[in-house]
mmCIF file of C-alpha atoms in Angstrom:
data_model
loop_
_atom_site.group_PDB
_atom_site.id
_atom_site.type_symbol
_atom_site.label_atom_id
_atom_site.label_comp_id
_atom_site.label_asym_id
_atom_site.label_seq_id
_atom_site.Cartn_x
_atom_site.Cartn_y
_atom_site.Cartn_z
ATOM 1 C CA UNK D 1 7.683 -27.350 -4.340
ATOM 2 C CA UNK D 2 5.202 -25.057 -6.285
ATOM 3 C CA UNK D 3 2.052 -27.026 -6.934
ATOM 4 C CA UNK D 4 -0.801 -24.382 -7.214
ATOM 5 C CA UNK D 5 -0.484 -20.752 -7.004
ATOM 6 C CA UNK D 6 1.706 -18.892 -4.768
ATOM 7 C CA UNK D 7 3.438 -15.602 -3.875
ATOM 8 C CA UNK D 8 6.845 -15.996 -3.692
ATOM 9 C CA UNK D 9 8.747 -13.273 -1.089
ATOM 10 C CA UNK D 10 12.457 -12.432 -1.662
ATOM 11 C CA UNK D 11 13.282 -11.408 1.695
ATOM 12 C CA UNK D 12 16.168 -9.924 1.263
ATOM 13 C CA UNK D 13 15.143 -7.189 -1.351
ATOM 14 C CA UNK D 14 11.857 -6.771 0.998
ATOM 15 C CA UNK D 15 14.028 -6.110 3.995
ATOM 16 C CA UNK D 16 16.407 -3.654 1.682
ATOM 17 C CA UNK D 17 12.824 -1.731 0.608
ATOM 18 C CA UNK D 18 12.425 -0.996 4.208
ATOM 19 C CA UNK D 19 16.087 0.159 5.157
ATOM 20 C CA UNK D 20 16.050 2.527 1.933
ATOM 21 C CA UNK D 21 12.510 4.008 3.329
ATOM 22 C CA UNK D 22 13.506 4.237 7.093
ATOM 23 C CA UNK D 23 17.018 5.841 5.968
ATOM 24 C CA UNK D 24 14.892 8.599 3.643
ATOM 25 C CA UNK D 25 12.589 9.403 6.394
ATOM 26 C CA UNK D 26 15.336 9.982 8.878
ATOM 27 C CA UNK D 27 17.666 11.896 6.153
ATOM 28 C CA UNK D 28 14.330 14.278 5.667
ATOM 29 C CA UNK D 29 13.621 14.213 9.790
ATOM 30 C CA UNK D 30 10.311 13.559 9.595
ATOM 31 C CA UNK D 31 8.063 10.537 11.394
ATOM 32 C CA UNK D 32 8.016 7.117 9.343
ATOM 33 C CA UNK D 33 4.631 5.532 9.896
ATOM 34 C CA UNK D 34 4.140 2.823 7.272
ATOM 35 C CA UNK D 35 1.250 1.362 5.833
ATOM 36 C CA UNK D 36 0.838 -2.256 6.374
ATOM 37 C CA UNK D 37 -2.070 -2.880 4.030
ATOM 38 C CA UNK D 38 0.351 -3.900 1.318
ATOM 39 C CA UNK D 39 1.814 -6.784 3.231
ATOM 40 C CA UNK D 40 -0.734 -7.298 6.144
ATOM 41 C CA UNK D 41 1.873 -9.447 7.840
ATOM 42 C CA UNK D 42 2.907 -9.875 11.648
ATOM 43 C CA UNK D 43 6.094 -11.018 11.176
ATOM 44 C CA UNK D 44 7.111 -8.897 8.291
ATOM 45 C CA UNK D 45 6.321 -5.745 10.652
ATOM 46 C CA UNK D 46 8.649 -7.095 12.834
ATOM 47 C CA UNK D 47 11.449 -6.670 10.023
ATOM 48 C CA UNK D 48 10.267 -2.984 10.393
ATOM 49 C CA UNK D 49 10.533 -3.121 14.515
ATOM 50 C CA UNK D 50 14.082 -3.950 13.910
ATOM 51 C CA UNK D 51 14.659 -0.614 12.269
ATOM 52 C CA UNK D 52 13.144 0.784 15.374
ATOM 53 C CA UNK D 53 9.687 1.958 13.148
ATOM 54 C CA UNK D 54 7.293 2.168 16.461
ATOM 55 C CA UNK D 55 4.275 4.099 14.617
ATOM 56 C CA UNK D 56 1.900 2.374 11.474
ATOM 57 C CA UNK D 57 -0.450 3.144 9.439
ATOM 58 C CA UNK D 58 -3.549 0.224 8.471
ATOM 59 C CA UNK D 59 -6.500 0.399 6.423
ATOM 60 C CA UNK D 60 -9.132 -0.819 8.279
ATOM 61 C CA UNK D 61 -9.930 -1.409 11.641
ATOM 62 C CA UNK D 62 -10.229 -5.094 11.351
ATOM 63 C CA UNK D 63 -6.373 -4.713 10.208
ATOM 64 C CA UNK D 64 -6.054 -2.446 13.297
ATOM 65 C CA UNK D 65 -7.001 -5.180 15.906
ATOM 66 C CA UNK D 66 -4.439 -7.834 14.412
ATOM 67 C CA UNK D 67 -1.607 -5.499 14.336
ATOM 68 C CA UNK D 68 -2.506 -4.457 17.545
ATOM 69 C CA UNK D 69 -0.895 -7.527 19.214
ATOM 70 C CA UNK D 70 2.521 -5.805 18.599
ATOM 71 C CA UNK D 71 1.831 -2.428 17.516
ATOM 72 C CA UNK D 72 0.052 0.098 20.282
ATOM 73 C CA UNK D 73 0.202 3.465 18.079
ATOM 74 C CA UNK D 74 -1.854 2.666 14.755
ATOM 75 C CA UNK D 75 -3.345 5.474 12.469
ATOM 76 C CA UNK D 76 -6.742 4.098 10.459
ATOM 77 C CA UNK D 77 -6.134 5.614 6.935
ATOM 78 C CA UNK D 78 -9.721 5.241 6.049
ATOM 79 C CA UNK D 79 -12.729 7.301 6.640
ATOM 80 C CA UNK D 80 -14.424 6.494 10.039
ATOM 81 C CA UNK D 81 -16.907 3.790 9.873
ATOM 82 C CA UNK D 82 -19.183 4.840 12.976
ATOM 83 C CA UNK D 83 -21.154 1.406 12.854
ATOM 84 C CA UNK D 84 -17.771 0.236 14.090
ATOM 85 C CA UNK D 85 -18.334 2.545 17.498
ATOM 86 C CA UNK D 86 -17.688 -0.849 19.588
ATOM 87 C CA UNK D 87 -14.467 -2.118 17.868
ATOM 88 C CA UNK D 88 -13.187 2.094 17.995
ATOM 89 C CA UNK D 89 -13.532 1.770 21.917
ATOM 90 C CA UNK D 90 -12.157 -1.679 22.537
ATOM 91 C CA UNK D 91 -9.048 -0.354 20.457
ATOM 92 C CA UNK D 92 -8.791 3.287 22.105
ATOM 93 C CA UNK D 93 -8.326 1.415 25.521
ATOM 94 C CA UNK D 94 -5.671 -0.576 24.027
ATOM 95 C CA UNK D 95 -3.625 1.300 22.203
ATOM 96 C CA UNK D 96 -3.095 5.157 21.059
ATOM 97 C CA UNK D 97 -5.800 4.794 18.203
ATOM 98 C CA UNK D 98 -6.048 7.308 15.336
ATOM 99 C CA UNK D 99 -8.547 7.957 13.254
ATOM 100 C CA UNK D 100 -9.559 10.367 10.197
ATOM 101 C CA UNK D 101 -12.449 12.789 9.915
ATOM 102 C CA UNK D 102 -14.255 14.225 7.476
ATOM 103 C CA UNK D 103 -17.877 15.291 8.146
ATOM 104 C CA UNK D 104 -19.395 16.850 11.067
ATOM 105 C CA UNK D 105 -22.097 14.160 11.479
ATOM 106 C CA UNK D 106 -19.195 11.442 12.160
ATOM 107 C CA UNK D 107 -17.601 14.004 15.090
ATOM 108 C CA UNK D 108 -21.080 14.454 16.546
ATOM 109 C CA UNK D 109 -21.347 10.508 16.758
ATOM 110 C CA UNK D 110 -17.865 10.165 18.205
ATOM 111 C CA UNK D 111 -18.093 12.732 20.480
ATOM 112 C CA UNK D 112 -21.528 11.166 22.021
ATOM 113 C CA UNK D 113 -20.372 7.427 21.580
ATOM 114 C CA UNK D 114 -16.195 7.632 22.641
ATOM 115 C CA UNK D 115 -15.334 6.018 26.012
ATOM 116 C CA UNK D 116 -11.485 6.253 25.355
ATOM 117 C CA UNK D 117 -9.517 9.099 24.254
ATOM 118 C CA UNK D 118 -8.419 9.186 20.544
ATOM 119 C CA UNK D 119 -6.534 11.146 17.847
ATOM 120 C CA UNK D 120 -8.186 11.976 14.885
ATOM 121 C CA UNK D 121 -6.573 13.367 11.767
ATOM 122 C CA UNK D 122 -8.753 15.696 9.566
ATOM 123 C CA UNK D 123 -8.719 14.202 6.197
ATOM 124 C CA UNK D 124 -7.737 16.430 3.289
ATOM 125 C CA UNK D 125 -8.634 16.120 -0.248
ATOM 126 C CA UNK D 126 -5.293 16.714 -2.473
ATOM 127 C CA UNK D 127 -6.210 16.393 -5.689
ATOM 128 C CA UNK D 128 -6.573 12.640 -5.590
ATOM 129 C CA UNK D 129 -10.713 13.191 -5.424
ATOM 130 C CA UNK D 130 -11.681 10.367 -3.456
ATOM 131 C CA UNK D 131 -12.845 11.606 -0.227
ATOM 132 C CA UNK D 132 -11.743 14.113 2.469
ATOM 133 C CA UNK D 133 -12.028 17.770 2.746
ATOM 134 C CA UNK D 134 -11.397 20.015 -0.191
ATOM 135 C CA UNK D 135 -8.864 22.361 1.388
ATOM 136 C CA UNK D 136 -11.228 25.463 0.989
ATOM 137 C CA UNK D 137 -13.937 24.335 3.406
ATOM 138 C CA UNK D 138 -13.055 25.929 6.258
ATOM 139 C CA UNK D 139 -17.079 26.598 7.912
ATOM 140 C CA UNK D 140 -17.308 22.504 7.909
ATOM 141 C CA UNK D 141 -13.411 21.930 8.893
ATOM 142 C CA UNK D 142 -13.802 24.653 11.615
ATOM 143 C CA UNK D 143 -17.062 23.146 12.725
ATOM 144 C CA UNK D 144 -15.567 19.479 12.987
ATOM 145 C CA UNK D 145 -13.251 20.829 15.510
ATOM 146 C CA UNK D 146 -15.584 23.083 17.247
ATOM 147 C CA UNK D 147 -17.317 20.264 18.161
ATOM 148 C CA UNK D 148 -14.241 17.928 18.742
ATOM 149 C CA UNK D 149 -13.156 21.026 21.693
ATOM 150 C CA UNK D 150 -16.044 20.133 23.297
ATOM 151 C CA UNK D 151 -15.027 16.730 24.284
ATOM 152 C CA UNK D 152 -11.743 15.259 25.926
ATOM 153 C CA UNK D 153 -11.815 12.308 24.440
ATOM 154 C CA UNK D 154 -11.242 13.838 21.159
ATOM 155 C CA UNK D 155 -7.720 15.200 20.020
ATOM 156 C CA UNK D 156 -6.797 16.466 17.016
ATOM 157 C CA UNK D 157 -3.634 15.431 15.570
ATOM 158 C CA UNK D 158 -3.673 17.383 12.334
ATOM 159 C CA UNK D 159 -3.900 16.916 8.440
ATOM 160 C CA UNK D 160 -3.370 13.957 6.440
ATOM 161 C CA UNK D 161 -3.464 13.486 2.951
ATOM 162 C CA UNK D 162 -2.877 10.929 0.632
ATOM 163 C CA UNK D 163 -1.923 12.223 -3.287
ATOM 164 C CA UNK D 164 -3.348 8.839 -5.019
ATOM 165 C CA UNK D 165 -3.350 10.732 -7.975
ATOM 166 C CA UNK D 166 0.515 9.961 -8.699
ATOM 167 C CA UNK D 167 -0.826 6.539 -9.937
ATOM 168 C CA UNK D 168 -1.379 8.352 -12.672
ATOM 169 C CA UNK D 169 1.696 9.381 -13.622
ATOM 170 C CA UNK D 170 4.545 8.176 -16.002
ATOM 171 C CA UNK D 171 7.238 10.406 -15.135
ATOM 172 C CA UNK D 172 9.037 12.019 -12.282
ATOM 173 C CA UNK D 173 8.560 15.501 -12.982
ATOM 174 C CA UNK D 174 5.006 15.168 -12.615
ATOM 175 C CA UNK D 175 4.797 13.044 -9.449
ATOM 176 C CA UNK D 176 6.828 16.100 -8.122
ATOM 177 C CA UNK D 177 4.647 18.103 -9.250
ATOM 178 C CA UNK D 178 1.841 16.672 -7.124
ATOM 179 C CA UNK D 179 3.892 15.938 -4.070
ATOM 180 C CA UNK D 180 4.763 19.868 -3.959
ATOM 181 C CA UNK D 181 0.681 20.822 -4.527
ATOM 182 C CA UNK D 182 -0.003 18.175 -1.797
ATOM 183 C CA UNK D 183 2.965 19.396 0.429
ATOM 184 C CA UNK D 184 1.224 23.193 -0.332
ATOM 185 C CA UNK D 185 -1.961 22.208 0.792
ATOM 186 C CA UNK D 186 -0.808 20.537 4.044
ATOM 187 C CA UNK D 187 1.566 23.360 5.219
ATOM 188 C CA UNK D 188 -0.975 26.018 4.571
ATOM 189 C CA UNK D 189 -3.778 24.265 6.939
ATOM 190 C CA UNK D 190 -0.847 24.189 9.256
ATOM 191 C CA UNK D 191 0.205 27.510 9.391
ATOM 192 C CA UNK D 192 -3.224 28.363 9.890
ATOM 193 C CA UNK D 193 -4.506 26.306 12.348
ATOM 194 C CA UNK D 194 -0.919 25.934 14.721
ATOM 195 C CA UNK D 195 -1.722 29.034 16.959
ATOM 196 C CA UNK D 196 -4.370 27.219 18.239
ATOM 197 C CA UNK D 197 -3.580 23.622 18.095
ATOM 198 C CA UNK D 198 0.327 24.019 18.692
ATOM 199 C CA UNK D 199 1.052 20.401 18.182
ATOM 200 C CA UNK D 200 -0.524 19.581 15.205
ATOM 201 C CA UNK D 201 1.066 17.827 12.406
ATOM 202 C CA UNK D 202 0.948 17.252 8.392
ATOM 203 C CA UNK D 203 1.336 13.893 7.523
ATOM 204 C CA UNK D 204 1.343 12.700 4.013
ATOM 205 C CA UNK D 205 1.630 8.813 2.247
ATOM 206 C CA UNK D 206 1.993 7.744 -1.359
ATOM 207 C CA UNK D 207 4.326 5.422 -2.391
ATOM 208 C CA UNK D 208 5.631 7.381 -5.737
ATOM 209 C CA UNK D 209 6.551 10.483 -3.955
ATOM 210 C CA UNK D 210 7.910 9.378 -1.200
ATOM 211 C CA UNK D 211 10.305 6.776 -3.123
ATOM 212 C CA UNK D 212 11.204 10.016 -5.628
ATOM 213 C CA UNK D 213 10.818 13.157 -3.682
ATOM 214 C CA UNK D 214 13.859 14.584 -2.264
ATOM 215 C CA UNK D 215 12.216 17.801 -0.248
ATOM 216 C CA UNK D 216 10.028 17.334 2.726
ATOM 217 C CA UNK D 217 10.069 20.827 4.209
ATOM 218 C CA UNK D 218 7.613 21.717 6.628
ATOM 219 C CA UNK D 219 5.912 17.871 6.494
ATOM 220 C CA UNK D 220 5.875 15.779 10.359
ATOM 221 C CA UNK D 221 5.107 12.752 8.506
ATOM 222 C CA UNK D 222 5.317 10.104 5.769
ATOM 223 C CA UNK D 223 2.840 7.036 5.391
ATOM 224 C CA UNK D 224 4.058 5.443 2.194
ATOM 225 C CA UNK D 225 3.089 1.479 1.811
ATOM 226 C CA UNK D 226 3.906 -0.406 -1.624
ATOM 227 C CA UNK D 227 6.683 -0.035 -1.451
ATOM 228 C CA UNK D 228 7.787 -2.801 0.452
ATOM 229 C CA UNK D 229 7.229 -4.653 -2.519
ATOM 230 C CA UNK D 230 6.898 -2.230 -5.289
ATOM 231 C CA UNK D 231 5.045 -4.037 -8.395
ATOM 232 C CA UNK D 232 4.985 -3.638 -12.319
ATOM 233 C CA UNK D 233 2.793 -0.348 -11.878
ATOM 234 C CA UNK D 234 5.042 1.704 -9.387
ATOM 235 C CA UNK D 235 7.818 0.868 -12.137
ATOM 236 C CA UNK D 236 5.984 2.319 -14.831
ATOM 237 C CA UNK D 237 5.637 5.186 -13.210
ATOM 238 C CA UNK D 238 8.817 5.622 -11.839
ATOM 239 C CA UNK D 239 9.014 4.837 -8.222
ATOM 240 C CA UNK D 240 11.927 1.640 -8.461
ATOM 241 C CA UNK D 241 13.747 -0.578 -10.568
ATOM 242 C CA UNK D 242 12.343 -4.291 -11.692
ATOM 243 C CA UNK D 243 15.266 -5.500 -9.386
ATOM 244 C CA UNK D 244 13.533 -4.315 -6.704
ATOM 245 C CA UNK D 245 9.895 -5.666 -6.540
ATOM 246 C CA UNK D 246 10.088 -8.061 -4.036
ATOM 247 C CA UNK D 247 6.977 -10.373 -4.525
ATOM 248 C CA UNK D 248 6.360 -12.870 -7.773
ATOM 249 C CA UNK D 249 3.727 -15.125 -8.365
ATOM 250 C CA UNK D 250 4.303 -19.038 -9.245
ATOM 251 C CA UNK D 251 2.171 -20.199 -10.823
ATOM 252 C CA UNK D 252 1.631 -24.039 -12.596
ATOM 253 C CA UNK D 253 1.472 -24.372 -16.288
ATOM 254 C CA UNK D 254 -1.489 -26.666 -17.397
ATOM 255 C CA UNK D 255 -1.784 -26.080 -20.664
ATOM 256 C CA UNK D 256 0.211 -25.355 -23.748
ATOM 257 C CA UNK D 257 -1.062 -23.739 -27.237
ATOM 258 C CA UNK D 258 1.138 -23.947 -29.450
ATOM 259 C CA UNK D 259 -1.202 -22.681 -32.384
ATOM 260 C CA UNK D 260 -1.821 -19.393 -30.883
ATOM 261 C CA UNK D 261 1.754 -19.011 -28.962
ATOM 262 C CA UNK D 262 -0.312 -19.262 -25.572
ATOM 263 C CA UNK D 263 0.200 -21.006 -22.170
ATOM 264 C CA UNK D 264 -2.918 -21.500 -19.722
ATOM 265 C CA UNK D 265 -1.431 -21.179 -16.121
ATOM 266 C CA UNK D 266 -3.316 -21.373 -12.743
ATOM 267 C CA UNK D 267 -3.168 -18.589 -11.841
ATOM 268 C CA UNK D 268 -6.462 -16.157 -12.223
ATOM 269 C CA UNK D 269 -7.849 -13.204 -11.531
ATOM 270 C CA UNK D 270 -8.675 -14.220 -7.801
ATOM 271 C CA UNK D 271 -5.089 -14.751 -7.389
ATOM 272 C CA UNK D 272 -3.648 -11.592 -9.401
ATOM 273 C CA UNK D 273 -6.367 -9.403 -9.813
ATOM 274 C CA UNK D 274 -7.817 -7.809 -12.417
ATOM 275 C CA UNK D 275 -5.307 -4.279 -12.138
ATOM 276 C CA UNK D 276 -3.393 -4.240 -15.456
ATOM 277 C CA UNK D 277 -1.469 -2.207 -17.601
ATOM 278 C CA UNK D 278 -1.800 -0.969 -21.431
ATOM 279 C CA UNK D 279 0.377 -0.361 -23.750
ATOM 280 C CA UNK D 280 0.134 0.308 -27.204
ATOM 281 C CA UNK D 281 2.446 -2.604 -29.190
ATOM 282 C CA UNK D 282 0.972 -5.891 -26.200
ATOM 283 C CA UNK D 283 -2.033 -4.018 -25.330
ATOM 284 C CA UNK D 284 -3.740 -5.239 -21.783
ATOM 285 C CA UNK D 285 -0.717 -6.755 -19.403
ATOM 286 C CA UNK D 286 -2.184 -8.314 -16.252
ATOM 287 C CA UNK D 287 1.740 -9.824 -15.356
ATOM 288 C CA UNK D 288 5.117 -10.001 -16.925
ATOM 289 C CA UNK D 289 6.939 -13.416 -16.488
ATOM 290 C CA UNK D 290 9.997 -13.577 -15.428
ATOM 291 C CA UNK D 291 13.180 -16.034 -15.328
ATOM 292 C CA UNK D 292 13.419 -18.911 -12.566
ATOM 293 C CA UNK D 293 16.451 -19.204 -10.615
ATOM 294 C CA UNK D 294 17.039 -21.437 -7.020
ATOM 295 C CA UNK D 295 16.375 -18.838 -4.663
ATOM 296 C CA UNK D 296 14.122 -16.153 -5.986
ATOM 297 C CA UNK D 297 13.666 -14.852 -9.783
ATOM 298 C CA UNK D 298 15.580 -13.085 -12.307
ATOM 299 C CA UNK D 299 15.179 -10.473 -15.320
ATOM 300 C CA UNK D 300 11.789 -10.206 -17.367
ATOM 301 C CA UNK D 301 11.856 -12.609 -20.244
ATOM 302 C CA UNK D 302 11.272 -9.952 -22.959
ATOM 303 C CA UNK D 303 7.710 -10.250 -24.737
ATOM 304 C CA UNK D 304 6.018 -12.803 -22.599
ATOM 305 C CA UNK D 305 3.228 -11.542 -19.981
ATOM 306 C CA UNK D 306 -0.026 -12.489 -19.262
ATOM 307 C CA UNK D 307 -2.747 -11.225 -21.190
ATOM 308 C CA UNK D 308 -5.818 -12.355 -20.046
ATOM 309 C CA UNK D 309 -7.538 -13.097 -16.600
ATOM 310 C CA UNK D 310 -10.461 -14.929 -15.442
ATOM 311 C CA UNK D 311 -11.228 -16.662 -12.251
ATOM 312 C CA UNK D 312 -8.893 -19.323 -12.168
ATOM 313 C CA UNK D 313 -7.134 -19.683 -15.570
ATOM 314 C CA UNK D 314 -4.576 -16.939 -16.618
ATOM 315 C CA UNK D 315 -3.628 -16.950 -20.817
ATOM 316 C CA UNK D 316 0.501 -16.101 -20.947
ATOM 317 C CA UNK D 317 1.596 -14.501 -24.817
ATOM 318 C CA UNK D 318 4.535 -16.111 -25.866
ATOM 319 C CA UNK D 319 6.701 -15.728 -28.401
ATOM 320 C CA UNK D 320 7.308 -18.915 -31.204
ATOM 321 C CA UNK D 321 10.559 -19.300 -30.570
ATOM 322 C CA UNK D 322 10.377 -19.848 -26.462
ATOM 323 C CA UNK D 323 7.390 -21.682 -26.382
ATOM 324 C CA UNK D 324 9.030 -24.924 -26.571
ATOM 325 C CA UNK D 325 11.049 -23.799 -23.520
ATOM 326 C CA UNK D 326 7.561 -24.401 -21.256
ATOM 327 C CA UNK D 327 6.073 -27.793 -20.556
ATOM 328 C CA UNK D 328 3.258 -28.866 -18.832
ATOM 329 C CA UNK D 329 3.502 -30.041 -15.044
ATOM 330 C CA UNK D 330 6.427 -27.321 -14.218
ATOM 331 C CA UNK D 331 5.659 -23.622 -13.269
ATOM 332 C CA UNK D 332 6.245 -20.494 -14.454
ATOM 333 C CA UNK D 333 7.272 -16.812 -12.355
ATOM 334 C CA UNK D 334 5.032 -13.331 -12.909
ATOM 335 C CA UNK D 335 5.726 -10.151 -11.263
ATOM 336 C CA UNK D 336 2.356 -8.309 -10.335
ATOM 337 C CA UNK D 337 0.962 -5.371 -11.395
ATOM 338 C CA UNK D 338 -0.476 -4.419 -8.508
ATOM 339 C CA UNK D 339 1.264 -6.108 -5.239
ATOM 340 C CA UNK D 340 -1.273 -4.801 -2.607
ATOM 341 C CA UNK D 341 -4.223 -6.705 -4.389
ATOM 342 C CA UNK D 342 -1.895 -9.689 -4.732
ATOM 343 C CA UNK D 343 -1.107 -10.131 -1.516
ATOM 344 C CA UNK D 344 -4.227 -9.348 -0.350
ATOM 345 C CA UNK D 345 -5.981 -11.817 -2.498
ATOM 346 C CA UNK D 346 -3.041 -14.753 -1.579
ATOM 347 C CA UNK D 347 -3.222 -14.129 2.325
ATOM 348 C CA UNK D 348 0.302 -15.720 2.592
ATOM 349 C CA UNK D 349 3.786 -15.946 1.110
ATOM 350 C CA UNK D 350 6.122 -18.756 0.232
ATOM 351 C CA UNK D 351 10.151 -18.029 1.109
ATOM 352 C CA UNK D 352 13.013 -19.977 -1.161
ATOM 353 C CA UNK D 353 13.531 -22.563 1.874
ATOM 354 C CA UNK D 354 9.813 -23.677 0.990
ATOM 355 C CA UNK D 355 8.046 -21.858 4.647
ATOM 356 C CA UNK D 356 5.527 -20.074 4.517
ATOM 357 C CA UNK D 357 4.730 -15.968 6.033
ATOM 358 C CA UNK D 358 1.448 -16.034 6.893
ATOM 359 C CA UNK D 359 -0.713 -12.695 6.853
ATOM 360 C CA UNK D 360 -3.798 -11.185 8.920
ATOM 361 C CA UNK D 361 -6.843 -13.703 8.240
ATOM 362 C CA UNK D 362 -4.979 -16.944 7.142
ATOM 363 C CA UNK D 363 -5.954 -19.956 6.429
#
């Protein structure tokens, strides 16, 4: 029974997210290494184990230690955080730990503080402009692994990137677009770096293209993480079909406007988020609601979303003639816009037969 907010998983399109991704990545031959920020879940990463997935990819290394219970080959998709030097070596003698590098200081401080081997990807900038190398700085790049050669406990894996940029888009030609720039970029610090670092690879992770690209030539690796879920965003800009976001929120109805064609839910912007959409005719769209059925959720009741957050309360437009279909005391169904922040914010999940999945940090 729903009686305060709660993120309701539909297992069985969650589980058919992961077969479509692990059969793309094995059509395309390359390494499937998923990101497990979005659903920061032990036992769903077992649903993955059981598609024989071996490799992932977290976000942090605090997300690194509590997959590392089950998972020994984990790839850190963030910049190195060197104040973290104690956590990096309890890890590295654990498990094959890898990390990303960008600047010279932070492979000076590993190289003088590592007492386990790791692999270290050199992180590329894209297009996405948030951090890594820009592909053209080759003294710093060259100097990163000048001094990573002079240590054993250093070995480069290759070039990741991450083309966050695809966000952005609203259609498929220009997500290819950017996957094809990104795949560019990649291949070409490949071909000239592989003489001397034979084994290197190019590894690459946004959800977007990898749900909508159909070439991979040339790339070792996909890291691709919303997926799992998908959410309101990723099918505005093209990646999946409603039917296939597997996460909704319940959330209670307390109040009922019927003046202004409003319903106050609980259900607030430390539940949801603050990522929303625009669009011209509703303008800001922080959730679209969606019909109730036994076991999971239906279509999107046309014109009703939220559209307004704050900390606890969330404001649902209705339209006159449904708002005598709501009634205080029962609950109502949004999908999210943005399913990574949702889950991360709910730190569990709530299955039809009324268990719960917990996630890393639960309480």
């Amino acid at each position: 029974m729903i009686k305060v907010p709660s993120l309701i998983l539909d297992i069985e399109k969650c589980k058919k997210n992961i077969q479509n991704m692990v059969l793309k990545a094995q059509k395309h031959k390359v390494t499937f290494r998923p990101h497990f920020k979005t659903h920061q879940s032990l036992e769903i990463g077992r649903w993955f184990k059981e598609r024989n997935v071996n490799e992932i990819t977290v976000s942090s290394l605090e997300m690194a230690v509590y997959f590392s219970t089950e998972w020994n080959d984990i790839t850190v998709a963030f910049p190195t955080n060197v104040l973290e030097i104690e956590r990096i070596n309890a890890l590295a003698e654990k498990i094959q730990l890898n990390l990303l590098i960008e600047s010279i200081e932070t492979v000076k401080y590993l190289s003088e503080n590592l007492t386990s081997t790791i692999g270290f990807f050199v992180k590329v900038d894209a297009g996405y402009h948030r951090t890594g190398l820009q592909p053209t700085e080759s003294n710093t790049l060259n100097e990163i692994l000048k001094v990573a050669d002079t240590t054993e406990l250093l070995n480069f894996k290759g070039f990741l990137a991450h083309s966050g940029h695809t966000y952005k888009c609203r259609n498929k030609k220009d997500i290819l677009k950017i996957h094809q720039e990104c795949m560019d970029i990649l291949m070409e610090l490949k071909e000239k770096y592989v003489n001397k670092y034979p084994n290197i690879i190019v590894s690459l992770g946004d959800t977007p293209s990898c749900s909508i690209a159909d070439n991979f030539d040339g790339i070792d690796e996909i890291r691709p993480g919303n997926f799992v879920f998908y959410d309101l965003t990723q099918n505005r800009i093209g990646s999946n079909e409603i039917d296939q976001i597997s996460v909704a929120m319940a959330c209670p109805i307390v109040a009922i406007h019927e003046d202004r064609n409003e319903i106050v839910i609980y259900g607030g912007g430390v539940h949801f988020s603050k990522e929303r959409l625009e669009n011209e005719k509703e303008g800001t769209i922080y959730g679209r609601v969606v019909e109730k059925n036994r076991n999971s959720w239906g279509a999107i009741i046309p014109d009703t979303y939220i559209k307004s957050l704050s900390q606890e309360h969330g404001i649902v437009s209705v339209p006159k003639d449904q708002i005598k279909n709501y009634s205080v005391g029962d609950y109502l169904m949004a999908l999210p816009v943005h399913s990574c922040m949702t889950a991360n914010l709910m730190k569990r999940y709530k299955i039809a037969s009324g268990s719960d999945i917990l996630m890393m940090n639960s309480w």
